mmCIF file of C-alpha atoms in Angstrom:
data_model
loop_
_atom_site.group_PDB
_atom_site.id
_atom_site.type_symbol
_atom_site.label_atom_id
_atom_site.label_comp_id
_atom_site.label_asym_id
_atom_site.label_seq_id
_atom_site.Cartn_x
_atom_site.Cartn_y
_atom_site.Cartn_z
ATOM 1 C CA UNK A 7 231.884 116.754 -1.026
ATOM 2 C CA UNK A 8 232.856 120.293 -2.044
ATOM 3 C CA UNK A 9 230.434 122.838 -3.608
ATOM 4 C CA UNK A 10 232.973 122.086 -6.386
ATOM 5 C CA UNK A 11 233.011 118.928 -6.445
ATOM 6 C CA UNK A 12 229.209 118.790 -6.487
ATOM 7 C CA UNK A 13 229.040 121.093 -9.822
ATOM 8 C CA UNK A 14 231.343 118.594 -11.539
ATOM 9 C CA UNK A 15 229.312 115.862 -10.567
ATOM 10 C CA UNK A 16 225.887 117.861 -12.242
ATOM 11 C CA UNK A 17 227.857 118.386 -15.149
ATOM 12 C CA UNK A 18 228.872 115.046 -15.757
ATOM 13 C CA UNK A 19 225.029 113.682 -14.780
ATOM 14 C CA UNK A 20 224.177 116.263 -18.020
ATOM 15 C CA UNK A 21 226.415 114.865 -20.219
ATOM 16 C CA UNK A 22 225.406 111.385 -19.808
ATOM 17 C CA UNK A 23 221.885 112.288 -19.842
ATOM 18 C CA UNK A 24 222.557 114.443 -22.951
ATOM 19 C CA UNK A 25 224.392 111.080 -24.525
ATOM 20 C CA UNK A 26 221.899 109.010 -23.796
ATOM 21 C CA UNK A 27 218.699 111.040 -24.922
ATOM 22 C CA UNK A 28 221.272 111.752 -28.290
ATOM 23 C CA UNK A 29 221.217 107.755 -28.676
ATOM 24 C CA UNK A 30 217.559 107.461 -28.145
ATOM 25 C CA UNK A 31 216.706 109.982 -30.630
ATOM 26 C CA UNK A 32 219.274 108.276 -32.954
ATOM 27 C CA UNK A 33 217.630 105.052 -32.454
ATOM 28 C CA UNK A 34 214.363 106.520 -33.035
ATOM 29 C CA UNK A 35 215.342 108.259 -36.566
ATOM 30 C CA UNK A 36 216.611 104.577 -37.845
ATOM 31 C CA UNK A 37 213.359 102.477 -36.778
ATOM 32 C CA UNK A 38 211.488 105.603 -38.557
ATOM 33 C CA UNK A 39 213.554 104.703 -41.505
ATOM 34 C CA UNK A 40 213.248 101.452 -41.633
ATOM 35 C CA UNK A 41 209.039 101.813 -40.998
ATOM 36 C CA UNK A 42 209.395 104.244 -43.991
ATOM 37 C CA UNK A 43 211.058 100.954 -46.245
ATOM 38 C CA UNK A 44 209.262 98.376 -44.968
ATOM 39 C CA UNK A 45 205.958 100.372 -45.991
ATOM 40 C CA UNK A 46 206.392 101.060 -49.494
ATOM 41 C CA UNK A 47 204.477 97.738 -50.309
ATOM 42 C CA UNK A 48 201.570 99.225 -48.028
ATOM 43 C CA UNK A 49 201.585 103.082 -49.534
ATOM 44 C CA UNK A 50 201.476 101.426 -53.475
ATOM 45 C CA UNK A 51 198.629 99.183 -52.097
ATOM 46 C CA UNK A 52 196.923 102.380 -50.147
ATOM 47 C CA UNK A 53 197.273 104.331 -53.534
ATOM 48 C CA UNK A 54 195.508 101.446 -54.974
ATOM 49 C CA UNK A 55 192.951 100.314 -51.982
ATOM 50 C CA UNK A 56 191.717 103.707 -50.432
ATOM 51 C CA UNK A 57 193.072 106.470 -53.302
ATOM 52 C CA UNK A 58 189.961 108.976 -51.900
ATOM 53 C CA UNK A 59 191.790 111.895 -51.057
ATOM 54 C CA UNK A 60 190.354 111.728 -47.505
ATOM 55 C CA UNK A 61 191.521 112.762 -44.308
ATOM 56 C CA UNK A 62 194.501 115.186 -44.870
ATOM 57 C CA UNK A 63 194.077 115.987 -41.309
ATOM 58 C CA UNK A 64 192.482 114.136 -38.527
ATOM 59 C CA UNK A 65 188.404 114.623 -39.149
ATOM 60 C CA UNK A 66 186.606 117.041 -36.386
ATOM 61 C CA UNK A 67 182.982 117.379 -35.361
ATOM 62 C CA UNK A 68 180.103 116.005 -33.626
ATOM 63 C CA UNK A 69 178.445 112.446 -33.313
ATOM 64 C CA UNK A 70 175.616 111.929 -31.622
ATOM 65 C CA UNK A 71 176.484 108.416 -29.890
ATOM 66 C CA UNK A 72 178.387 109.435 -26.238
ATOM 67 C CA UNK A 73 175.693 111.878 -25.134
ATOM 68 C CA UNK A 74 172.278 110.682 -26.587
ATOM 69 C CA UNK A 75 172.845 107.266 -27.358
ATOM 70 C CA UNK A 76 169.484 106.011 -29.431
ATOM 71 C CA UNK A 77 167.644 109.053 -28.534
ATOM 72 C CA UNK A 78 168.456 110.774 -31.845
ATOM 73 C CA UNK A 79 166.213 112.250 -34.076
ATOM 74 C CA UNK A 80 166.406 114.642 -37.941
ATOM 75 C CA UNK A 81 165.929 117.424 -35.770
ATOM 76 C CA UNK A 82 168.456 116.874 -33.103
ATOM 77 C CA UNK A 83 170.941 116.437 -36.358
ATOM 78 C CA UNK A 84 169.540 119.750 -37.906
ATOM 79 C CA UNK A 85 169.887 122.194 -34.687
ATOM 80 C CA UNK A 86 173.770 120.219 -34.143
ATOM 81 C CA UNK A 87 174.334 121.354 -37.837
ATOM 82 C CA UNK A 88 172.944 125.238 -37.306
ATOM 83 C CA UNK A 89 175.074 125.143 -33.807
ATOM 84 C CA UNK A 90 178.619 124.030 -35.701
ATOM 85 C CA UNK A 91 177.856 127.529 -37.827
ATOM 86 C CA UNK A 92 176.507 130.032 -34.834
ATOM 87 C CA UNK A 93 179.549 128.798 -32.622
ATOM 88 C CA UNK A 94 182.178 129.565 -34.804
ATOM 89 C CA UNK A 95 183.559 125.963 -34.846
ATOM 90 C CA UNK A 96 182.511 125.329 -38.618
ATOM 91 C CA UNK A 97 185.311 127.973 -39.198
ATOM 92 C CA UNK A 98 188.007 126.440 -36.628
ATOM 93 C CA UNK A 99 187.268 122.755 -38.813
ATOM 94 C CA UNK A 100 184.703 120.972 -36.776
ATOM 95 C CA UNK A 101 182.643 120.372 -40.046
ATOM 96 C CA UNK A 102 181.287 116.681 -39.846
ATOM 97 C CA UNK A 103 178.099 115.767 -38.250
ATOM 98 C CA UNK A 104 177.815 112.193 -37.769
ATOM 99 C CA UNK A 105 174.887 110.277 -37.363
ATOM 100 C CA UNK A 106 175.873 107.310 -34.849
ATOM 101 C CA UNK A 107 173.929 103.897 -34.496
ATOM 102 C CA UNK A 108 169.857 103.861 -34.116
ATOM 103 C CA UNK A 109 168.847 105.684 -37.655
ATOM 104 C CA UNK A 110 167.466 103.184 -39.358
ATOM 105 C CA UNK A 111 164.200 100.663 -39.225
ATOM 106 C CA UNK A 112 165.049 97.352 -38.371
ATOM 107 C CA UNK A 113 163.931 95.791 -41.536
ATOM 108 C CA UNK A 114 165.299 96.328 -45.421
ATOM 109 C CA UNK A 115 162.934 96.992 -48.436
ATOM 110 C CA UNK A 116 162.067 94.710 -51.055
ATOM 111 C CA UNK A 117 165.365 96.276 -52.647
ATOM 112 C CA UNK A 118 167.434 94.889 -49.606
ATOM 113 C CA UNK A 119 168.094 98.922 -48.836
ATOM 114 C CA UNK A 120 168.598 100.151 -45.704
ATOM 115 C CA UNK A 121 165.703 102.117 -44.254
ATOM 116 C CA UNK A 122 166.101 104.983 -42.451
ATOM 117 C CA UNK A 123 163.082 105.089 -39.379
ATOM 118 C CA UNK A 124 160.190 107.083 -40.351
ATOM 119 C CA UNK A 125 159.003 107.682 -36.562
ATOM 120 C CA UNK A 126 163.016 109.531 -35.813
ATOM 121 C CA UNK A 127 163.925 110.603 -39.500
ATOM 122 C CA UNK A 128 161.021 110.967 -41.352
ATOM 123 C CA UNK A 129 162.189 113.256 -44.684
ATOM 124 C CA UNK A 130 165.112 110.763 -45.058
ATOM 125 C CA UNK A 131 168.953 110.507 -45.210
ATOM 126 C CA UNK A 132 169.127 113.198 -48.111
ATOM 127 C CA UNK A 133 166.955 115.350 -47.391
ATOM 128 C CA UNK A 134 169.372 115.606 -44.182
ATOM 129 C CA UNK A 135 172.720 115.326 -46.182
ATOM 130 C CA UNK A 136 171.261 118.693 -48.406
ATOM 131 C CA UNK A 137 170.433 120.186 -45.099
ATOM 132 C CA UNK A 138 173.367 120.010 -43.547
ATOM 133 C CA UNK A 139 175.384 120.602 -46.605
ATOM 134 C CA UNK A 140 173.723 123.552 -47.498
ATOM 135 C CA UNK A 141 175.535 124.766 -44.067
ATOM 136 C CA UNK A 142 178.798 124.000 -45.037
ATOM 137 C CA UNK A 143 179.328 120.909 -43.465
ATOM 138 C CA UNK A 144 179.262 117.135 -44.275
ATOM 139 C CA UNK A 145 176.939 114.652 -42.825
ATOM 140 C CA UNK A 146 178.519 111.120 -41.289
ATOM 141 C CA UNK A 147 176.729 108.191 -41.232
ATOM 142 C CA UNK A 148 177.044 104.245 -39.088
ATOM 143 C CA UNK A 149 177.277 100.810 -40.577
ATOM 144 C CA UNK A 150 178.632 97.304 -38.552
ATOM 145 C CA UNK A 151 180.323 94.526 -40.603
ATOM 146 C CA UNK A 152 178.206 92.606 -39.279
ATOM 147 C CA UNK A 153 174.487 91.052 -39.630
ATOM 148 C CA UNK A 154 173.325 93.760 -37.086
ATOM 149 C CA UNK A 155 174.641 97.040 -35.262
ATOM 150 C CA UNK A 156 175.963 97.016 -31.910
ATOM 151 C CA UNK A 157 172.715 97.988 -30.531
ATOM 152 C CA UNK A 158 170.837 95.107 -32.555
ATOM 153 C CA UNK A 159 168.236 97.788 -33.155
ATOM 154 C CA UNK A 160 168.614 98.044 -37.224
ATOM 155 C CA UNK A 161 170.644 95.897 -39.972
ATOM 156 C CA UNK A 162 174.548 95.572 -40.689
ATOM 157 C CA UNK A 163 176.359 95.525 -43.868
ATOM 158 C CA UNK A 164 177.701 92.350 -43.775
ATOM 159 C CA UNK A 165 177.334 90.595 -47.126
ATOM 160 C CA UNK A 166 175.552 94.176 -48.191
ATOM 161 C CA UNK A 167 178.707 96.457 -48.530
ATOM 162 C CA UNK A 168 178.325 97.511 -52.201
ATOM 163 C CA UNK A 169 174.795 98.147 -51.958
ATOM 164 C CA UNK A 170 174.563 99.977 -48.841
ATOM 165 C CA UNK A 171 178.096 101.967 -50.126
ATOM 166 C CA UNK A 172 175.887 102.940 -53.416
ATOM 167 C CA UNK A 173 172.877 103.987 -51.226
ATOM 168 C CA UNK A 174 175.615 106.188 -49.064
ATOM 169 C CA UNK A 175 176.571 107.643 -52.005
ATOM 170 C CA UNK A 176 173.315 107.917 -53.528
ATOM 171 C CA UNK A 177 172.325 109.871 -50.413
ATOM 172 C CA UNK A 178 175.108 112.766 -50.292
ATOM 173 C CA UNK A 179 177.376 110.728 -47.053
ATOM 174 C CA UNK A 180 180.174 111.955 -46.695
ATOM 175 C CA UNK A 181 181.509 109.962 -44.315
ATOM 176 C CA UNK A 182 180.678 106.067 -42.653
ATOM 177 C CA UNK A 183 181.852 105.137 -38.795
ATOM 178 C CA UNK A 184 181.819 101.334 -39.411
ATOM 179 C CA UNK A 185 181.528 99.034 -36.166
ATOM 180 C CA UNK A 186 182.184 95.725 -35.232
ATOM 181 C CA UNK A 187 179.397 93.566 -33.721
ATOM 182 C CA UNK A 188 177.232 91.124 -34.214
ATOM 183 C CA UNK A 189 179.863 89.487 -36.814
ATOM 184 C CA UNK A 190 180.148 85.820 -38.449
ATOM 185 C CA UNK A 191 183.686 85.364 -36.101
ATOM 186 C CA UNK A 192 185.551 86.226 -39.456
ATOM 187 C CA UNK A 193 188.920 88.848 -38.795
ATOM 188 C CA UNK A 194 188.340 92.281 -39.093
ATOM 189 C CA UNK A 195 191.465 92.109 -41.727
ATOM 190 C CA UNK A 196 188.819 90.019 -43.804
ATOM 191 C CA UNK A 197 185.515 91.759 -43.420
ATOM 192 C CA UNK A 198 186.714 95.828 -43.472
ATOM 193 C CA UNK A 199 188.405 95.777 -46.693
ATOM 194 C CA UNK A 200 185.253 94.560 -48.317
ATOM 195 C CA UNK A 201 183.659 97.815 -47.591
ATOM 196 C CA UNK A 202 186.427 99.431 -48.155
ATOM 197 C CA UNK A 203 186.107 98.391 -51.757
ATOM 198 C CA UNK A 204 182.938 98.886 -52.046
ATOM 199 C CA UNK A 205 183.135 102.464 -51.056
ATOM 200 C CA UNK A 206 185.499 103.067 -53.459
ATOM 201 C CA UNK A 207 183.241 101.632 -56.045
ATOM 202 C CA UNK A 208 180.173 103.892 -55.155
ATOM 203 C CA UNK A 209 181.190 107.068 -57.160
ATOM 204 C CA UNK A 210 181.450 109.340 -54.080
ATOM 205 C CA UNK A 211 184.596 110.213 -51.568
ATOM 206 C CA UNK A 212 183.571 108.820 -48.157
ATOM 207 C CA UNK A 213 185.756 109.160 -45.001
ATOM 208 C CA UNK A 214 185.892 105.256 -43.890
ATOM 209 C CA UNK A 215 186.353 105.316 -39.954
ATOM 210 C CA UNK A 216 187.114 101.499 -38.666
ATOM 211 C CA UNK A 217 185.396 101.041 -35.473
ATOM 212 C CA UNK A 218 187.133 97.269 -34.515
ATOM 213 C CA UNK A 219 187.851 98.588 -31.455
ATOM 214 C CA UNK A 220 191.750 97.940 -31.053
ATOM 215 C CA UNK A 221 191.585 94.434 -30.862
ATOM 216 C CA UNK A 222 194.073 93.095 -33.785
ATOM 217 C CA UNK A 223 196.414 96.725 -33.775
ATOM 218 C CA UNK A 224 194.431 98.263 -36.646
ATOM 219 C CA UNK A 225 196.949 101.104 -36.742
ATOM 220 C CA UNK A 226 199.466 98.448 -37.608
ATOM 221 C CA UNK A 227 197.185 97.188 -40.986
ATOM 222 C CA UNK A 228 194.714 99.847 -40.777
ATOM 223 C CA UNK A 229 196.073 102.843 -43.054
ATOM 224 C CA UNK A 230 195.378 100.415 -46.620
ATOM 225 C CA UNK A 231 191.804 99.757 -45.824
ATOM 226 C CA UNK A 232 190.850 103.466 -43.882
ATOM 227 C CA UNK A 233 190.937 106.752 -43.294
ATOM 228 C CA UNK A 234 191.014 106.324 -39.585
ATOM 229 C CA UNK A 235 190.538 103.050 -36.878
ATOM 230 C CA UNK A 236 189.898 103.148 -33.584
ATOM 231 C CA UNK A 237 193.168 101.985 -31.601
ATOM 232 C CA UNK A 238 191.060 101.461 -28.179
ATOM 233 C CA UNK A 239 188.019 100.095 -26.636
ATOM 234 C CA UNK A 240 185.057 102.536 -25.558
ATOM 235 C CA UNK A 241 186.041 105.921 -24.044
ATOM 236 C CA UNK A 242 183.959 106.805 -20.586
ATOM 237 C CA UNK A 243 183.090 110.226 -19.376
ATOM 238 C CA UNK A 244 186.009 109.948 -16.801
ATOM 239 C CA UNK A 245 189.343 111.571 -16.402
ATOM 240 C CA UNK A 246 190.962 107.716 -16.075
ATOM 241 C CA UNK A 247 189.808 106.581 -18.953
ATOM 242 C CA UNK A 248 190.678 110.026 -21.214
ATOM 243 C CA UNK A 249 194.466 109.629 -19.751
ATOM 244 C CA UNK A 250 194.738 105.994 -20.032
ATOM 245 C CA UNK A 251 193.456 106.195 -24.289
ATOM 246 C CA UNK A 252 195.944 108.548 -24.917
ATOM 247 C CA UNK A 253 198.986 106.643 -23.132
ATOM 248 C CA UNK A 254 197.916 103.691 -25.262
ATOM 249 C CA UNK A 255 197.483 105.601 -28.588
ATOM 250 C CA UNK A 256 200.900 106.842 -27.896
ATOM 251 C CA UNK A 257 202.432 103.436 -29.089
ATOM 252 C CA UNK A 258 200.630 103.962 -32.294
ATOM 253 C CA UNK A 259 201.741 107.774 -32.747
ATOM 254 C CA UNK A 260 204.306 106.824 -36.017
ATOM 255 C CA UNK A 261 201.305 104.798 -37.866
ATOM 256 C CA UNK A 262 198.907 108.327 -38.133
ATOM 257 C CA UNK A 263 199.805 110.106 -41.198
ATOM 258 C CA UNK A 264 197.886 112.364 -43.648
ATOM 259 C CA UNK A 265 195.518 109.861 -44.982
ATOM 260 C CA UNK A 266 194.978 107.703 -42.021
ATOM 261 C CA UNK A 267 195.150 108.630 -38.146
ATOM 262 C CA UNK A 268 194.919 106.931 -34.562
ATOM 263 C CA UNK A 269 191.173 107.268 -33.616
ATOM 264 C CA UNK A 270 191.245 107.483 -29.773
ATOM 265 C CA UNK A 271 187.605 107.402 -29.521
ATOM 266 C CA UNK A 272 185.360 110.759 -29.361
ATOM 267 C CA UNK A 273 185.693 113.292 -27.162
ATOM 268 C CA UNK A 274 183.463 113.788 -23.913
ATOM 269 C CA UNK A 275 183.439 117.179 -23.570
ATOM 270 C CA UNK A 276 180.559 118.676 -22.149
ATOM 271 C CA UNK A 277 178.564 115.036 -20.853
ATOM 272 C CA UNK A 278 179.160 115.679 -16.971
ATOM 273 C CA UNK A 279 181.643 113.535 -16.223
ATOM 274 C CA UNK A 280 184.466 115.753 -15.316
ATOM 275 C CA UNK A 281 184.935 118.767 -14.044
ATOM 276 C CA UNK A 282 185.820 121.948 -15.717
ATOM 277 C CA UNK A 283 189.303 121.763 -15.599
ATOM 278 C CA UNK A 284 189.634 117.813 -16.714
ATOM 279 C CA UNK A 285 187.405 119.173 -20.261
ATOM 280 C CA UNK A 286 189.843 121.472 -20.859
ATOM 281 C CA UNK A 287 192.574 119.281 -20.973
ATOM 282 C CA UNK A 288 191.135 117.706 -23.873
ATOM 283 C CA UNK A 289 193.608 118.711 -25.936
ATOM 284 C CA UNK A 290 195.599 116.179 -24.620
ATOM 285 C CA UNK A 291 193.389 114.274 -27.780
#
């Protein structure tokens, strides 16, 4: 084959290639249009279900879960707060500082309130939230639908949502990871928007993050109920498992909208995992 010959063939490959990608991105632009139709009954419900104002972009901070696990304390949530300001990342929008499982005693009051634990946060939940408000920022908070939290260690909100939601309220929360264990084997699509509505009840906006874990395609239900769900299971401290959420959450990518976004579990930045390089790429998030 000539040197001519071969040019003619690369132009032809390009035109094909340019035809094809043009029918792609055709296709593409029709299923968006028909997601946009076939979700009008799901935005009037939203407007209706979870009207909080939440979550105009995807939320950024700090929870305490990946690196210290039950080893948290009002202090540890304190010096997180003062380090969100001193960095600088306050300013770039890393402004929630969420308190993950562990906080509370394992026991309600005679009021059937959650407690939080007097040996780990002794001056209590809002004496926190004005802390850490006073600094800007907004103070997160962790529930389970279910009779107990995933580490069994204090009470879930099953059959407790509007009262807990009021005491969240009540104690300046701005925003409520809520997990999945220890459940009565009812669907997620039953148990979540219960909270949901009770949140909206409690006089206060709180960011509602659905922790199912991926299991029934919360991105494809999830938008009515919250303001973000978790698409995956568990992330690890390893490069494998960063790559491999993100190639799953890419399915989900049309689904995150103002509002409501793809929750590919929290970043691991800084736990020892990975090297150097492999933290940096977490912007692949």
């Amino acid at each position: 084959m000539t040197r001519t010959e071969k040019l003619e063939m690369v132009k032809i490959s390009t035109i094909l290639t340019m035809m094809v990608l043009s029918m792609v991105m055709m296709t593409m632009v029709e299923s968006s249009r028909s997601v946009d139709v076939d979700g009008n009954d799901s935005e009037i419900l939203r407007r209706h279900l979870l009207a909080n104002g939440l979550g105009v972009t995807p939320p950024m901070g700090w929870n305490s879960w990946n690196h210290f696990s039950c080893n948290i304390d009002e202090k540890m949530i304190k010096q997180t707060a003062d380090a969100l300001v001193t960095t600088g990342l306050a300013k770039l929008g890393y402004n929630y500082v969420n308190i993950d499982d562990c906080w509370a005693e394992i026991a309600r009051d005679n009021k059937g309130s959650l407690v939080p634990k007097k040996s780990t946060f002794p001056s209590g939940i809002k004496a926190l939230a004005d802390y850490v408000h006073s600094k800007g920022l907004k103070l997160g908070i962790y529930s389970d639908a279910g009779y107990f939290t995933c580490s069994k260690t204090m009470p879930g909100s099953l059959g407790h949502e509007e009262h807990d939601a009021k005491t969240f309220a009540e104690w300046g929360i701005d925003y409520l990871k809520y997990d999945n264990c220890n459940n009565d084997g009812s669907k997620p699509t039953v148990r979540y928007p219960v909270m949901t509505r009770a949140l909206m009840k409690s006089g206060r906006p709180i960011f509602h993050s659905l922790c199912e874990w991926g299991d029934m395609h919360p991105a494809l239900w999830g938008s009515p109920v919250g303001n973000s769900w978790r698409t995956t299971n568990d992330i690890k401290d390893t490069w494998l498992s960063m790559i491999s959420i993100a190639d799953m959450n890419e399915v989900y990518a049309e689904h995150a909208r103002p509002g409501g976004w793809n929750d590919p579990d929290m970043l691991e930045v800084g736990n020892g995992g990975m090297t150097k390089e492999e933290y940096i790429c977490f912007c692949i998030f």
